[in-house]
PDB file of C-alpha atoms in Angstrom:
ATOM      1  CA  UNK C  80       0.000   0.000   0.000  1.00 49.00           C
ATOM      2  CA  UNK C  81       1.765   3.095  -1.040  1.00 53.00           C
ATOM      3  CA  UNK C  82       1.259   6.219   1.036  1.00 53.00           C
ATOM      4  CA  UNK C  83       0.886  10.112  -0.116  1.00 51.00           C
ATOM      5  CA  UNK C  84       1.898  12.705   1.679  1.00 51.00           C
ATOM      6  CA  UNK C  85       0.339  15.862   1.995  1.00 53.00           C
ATOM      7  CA  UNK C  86       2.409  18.481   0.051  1.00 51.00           C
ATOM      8  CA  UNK C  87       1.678  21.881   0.305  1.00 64.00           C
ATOM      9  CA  UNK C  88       3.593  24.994  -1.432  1.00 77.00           C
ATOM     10  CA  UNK C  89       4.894  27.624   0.015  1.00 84.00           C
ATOM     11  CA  UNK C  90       3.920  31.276  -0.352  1.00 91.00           C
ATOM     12  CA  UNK C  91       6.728  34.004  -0.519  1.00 95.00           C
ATOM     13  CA  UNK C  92       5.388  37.187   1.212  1.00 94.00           C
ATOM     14  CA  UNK C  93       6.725  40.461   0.055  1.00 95.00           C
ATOM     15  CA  UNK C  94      10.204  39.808   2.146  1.00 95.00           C
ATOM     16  CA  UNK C  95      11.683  37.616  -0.844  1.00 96.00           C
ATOM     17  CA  UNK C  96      12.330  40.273  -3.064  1.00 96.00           C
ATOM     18  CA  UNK C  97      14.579  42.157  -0.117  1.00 95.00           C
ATOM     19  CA  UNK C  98      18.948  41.445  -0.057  1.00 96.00           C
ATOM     20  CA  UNK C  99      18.927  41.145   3.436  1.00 92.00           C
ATOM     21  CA  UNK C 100      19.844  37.477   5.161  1.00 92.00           C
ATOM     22  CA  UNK C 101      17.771  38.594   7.824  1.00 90.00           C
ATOM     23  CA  UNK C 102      14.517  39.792   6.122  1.00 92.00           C
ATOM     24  CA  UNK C 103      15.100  37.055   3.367  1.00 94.00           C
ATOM     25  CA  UNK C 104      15.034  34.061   6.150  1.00 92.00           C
ATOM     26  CA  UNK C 105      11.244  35.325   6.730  1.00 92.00           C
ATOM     27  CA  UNK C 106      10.205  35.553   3.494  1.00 94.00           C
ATOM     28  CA  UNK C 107       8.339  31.961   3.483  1.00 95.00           C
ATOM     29  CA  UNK C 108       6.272  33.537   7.088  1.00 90.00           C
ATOM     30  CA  UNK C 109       2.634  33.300   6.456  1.00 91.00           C
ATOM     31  CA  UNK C 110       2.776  36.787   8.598  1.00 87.00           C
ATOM     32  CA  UNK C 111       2.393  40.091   6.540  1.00 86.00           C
ATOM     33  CA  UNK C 112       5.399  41.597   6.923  1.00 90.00           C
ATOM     34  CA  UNK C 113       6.270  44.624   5.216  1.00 93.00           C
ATOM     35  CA  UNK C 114      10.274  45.714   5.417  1.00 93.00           C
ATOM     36  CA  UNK C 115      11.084  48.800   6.959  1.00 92.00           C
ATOM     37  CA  UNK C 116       9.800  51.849   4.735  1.00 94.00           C
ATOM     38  CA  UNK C 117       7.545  54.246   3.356  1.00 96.00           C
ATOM     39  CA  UNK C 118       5.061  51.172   2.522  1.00 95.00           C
ATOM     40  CA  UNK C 119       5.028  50.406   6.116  1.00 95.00           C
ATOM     41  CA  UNK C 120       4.132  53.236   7.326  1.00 96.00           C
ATOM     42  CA  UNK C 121       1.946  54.625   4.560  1.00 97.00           C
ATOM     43  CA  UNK C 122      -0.258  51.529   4.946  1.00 96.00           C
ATOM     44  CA  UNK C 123      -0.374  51.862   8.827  1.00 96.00           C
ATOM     45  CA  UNK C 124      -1.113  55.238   8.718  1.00 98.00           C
ATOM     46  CA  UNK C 125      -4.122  54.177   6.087  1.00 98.00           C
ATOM     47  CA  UNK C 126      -5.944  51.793   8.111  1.00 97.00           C
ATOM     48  CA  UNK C 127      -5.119  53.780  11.259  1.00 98.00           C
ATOM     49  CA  UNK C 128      -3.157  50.724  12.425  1.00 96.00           C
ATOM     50  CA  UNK C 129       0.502  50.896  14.808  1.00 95.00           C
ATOM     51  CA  UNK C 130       3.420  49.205  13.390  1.00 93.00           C
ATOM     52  CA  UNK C 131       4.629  46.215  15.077  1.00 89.00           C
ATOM     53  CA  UNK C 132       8.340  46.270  14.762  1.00 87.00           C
ATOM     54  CA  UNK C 133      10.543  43.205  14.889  1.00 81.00           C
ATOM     55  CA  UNK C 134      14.206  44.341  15.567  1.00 81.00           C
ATOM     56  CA  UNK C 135      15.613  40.535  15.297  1.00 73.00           C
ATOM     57  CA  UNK C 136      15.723  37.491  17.347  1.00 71.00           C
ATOM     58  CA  UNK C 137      17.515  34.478  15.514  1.00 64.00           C
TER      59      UNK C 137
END
């Protein structure tokens, strides 16, 4: 009886398309994450929303 595994794909957020080792090493998070920048903080000021900032942890 053969088996089958579940595969699923993985999304890229917006992260992948950044240089940093850091930023790229999220870029398969299913969280939003925006890099730090004008689209940050255009969008937060949009929606009226504060900006959650991540300053590292690995």
């Amino acid at each position: 009886m053969r088996e089958f595994v579940e595969r699923k794909e993985r999304k890229a957020n917006r992260l992948i398309r950044e240089k940093s080792p850091y930023l790229l090493q999220h870029a398969y998070n299913p969280v939003n994450w925006f890099p730090w920048g004008e689209e940050a903080f255009s969008k937060a000021a949009r929606e009226s929303k504060p900006v959650f900032l991540s300053i590292g942890y690995s």
